[in-house]
Short mmCIF file of C-alpha atoms in Angstrom, two decimals:
data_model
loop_
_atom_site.label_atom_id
_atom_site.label_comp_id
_atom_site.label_asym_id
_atom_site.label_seq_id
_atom_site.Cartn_x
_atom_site.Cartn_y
_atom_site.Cartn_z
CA UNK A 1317 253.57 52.63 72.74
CA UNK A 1318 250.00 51.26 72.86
CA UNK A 1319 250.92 49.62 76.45
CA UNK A 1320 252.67 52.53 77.53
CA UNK A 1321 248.89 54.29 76.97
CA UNK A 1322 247.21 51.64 78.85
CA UNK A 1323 249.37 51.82 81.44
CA UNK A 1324 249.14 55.87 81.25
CA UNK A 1325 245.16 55.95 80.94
CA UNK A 1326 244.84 52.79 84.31
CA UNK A 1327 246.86 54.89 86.28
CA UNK A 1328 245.33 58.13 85.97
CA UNK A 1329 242.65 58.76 88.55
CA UNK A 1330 240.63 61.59 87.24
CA UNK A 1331 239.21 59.55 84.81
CA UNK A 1332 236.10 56.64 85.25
CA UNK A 1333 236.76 53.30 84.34
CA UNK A 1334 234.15 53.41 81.09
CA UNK A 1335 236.15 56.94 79.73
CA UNK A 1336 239.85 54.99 79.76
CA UNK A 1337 238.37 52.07 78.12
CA UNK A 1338 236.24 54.30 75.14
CA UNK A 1339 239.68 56.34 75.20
CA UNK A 1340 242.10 53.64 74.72
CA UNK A 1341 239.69 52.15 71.74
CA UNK A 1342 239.83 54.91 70.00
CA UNK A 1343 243.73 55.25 70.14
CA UNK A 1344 244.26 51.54 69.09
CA UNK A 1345 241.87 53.04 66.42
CA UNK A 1346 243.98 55.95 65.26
CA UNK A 1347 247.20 54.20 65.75
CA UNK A 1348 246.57 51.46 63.14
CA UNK A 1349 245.15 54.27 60.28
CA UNK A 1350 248.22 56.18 61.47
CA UNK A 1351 250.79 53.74 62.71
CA UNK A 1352 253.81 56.22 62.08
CA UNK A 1353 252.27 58.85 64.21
CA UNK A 1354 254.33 59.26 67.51
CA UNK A 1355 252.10 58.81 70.13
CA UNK A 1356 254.40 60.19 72.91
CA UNK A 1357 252.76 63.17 73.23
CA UNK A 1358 249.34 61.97 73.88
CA UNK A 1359 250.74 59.61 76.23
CA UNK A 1360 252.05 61.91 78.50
CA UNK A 1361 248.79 64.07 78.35
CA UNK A 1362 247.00 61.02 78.49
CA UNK A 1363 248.07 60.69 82.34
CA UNK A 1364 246.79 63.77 83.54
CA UNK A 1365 243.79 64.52 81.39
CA UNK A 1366 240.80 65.75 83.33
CA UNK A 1367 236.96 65.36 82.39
CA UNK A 1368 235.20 68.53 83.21
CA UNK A 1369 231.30 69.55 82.51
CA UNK A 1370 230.79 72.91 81.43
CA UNK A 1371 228.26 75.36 80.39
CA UNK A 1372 227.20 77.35 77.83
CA UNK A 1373 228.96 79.92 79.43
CA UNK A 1374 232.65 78.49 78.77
CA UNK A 1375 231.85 76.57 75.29
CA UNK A 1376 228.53 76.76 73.54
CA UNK A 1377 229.89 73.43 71.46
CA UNK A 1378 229.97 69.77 73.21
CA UNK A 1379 233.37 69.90 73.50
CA UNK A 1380 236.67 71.55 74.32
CA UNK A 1381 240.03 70.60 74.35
CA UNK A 1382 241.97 73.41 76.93
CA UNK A 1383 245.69 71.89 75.68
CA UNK A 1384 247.20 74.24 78.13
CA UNK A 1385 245.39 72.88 81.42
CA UNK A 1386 244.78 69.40 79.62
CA UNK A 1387 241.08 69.79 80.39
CA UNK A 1388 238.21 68.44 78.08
CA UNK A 1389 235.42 69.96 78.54
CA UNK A 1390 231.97 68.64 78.01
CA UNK A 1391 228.92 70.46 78.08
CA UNK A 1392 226.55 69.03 79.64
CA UNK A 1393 223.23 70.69 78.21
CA UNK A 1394 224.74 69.79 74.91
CA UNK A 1395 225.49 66.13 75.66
CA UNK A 1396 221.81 65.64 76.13
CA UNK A 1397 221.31 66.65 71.99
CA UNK A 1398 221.98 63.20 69.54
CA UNK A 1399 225.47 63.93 69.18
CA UNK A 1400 227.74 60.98 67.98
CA UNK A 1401 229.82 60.52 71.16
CA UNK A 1402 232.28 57.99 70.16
CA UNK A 1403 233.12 60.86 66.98
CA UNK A 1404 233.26 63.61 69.90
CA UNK A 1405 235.68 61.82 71.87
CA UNK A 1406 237.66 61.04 68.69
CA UNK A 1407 237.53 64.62 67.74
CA UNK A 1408 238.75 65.88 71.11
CA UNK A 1409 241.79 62.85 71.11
CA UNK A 1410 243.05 63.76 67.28
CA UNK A 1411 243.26 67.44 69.26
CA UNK A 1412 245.51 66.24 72.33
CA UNK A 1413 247.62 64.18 69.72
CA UNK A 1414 247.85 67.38 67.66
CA UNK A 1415 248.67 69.47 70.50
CA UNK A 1416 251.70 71.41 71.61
CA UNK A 1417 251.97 73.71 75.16
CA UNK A 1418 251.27 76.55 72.60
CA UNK A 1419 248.84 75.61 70.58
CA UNK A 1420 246.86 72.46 68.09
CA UNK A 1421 247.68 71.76 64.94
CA UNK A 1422 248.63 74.18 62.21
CA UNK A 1423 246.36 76.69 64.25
CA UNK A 1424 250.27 78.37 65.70
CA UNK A 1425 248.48 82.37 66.21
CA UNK A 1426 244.65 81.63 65.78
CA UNK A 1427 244.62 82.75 62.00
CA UNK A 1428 243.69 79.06 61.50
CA UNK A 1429 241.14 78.25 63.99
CA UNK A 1430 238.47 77.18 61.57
CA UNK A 1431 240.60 75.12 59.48
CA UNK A 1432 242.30 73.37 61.86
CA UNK A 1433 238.77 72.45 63.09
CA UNK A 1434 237.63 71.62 59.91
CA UNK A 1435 240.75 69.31 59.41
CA UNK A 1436 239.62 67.69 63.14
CA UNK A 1437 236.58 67.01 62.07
CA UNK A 1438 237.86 65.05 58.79
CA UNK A 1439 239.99 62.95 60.46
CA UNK A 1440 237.27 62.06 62.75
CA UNK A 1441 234.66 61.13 60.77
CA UNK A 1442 238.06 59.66 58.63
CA UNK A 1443 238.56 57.15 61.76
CA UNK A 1444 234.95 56.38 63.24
CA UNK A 1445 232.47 57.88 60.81
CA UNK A 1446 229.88 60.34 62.69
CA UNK A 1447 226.41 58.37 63.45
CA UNK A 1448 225.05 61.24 65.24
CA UNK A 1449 222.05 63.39 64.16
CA UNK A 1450 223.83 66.82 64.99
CA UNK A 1451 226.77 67.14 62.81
CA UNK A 1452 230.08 68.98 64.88
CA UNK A 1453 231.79 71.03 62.49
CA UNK A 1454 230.27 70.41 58.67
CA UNK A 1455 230.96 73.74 56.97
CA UNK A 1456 234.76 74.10 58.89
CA UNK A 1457 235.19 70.49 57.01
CA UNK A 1458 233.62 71.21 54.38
CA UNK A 1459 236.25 74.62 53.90
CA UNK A 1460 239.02 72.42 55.20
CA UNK A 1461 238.35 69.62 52.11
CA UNK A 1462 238.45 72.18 49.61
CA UNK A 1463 241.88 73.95 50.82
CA UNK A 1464 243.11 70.16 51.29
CA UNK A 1465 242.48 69.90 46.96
CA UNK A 1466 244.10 72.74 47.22
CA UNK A 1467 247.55 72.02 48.67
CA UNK A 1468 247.09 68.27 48.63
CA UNK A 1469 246.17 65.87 51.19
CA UNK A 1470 249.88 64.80 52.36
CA UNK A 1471 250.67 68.21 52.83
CA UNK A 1472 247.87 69.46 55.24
CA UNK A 1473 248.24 66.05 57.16
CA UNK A 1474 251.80 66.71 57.57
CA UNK A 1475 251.09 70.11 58.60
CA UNK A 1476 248.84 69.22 61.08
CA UNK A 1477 250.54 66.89 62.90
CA UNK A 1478 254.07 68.07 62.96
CA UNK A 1479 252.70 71.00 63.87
CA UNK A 1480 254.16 73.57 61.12
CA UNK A 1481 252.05 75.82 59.81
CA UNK A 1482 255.03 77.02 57.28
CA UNK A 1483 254.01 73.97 55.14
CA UNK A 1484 250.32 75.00 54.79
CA UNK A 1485 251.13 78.19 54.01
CA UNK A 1486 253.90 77.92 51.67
CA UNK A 1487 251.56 75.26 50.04
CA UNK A 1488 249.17 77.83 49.86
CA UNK A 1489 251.20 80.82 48.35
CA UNK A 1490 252.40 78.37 45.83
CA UNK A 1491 248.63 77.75 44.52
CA UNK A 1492 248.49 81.45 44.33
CA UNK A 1493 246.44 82.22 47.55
CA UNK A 1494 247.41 85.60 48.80
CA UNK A 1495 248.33 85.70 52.87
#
C-alpha cells in the first residue's frame, strides 16, 4: 500500500515536490503505529488532493480539511504564527484517512464536531508530538481524553476510523450518558 501512495502522491500535479515528500513521511509514520489501518482510502484522495491558501474569511484556524472537494486549506495569515507544521499536516492527513464522501470520523450529522477534533488532535500529537508554540485544538483534546476514559480507548479508535458513530454512542449510553 505504501508504494501504491508514492506512486499516488508523484503523480499528482497539484502538489510541490517538498508537500509529497513531508506527506508521504508522515503516512509511513501513521502506517507503522497503525499498520492494520486500510490505507485505500487515503490513497485514492491522496491523488487528487489540492493545497489551497485561505483567509480568515473561510477558516479562522490554520487548517481545513474540505473532504467533499478534497481541498486543504491553509491559511496563510495563520501559517506565519509558530504553529507546529509537521503536527498540522498530520492533523489534516489522520482527517483524509478518517474521511468518507459524507463526512470524518464519528462526526456522521455534526453533533460531534468538537470531539472528533479533539480525537484528531490526540492522534496527532499521538504520532509526531506538537513542537509548536500555538497549541491546535487543546481543550477539544482535552474533552475528547476524558470521554475516551469514558468509553475506553479501543472503542473511540474504532469508532473513529470505521467511521460508526453507533459504537461511541452506544458506548456512551452504556456509561450512563444521556443522548
Amino acid at each position: 500500500m505504501l508504494e501504491d501512495i508514492r506512486k499516488s502522491l508523484d503523480n499528482n500535479l497539484n502538489l510541490t515536490r517538498e508537500v509529497k515528500a513531508r506527506l508521504f513521511e508522515l503516512v509511513v509514520i501513521f502506517n507503522n503505529k497503525f499498520p492494520k489501518i486500510d490505507l485505500k482510502n487515503l490513497d485514492n484522495r491522496l491523488k487528487t488532493l489540492k493545497i489551497q491558501k485561505s483567509d480568515k474569511f473561510l477558516n479562522n484556524d490554520i487548517s481545513m480539511y474540505d473532504f467533499k472537494n478534497n481541498i486543504l486549506h491553509v491559511n496563510t495569515k495563520e501559517m506565519e504564527k509558530a504553529y507546529d507544521v509537521r503536527h498540522v499536516l498530520m492533523f489534516e492527513l489522520i482527517n483524509m484517512i478518517a474521511s468518507t464522501n459524507y463526512y470524518m470520523g464519528f462526526d456522521t450529522d455534526g453533533r460531534l464536531e468538537a470531539l472528533n477534533i479533539g480525537y484528531t488532535e490526540i492522534l496527532a500529537n499521538y504520532l509526531v508530538g506538537n513542537n509548536g508554540e500555538i497549541q491546535v485544538y487543546p481543550e477539544e483534546a482535552i474533552m475528547a481524553n476524558m470521554v475516551s476514559t469514558i468509553v475506553g480507548s479501543d472503542n473511540m479508535f474504532n469508532s473513529y476510523m470505521n467511521n460508526d458513530s453507533r459504537i461511541l454512542l452506544n458506548k456512551l449510553v452504556e456509561a450512563g450518558v444521556e443522548l
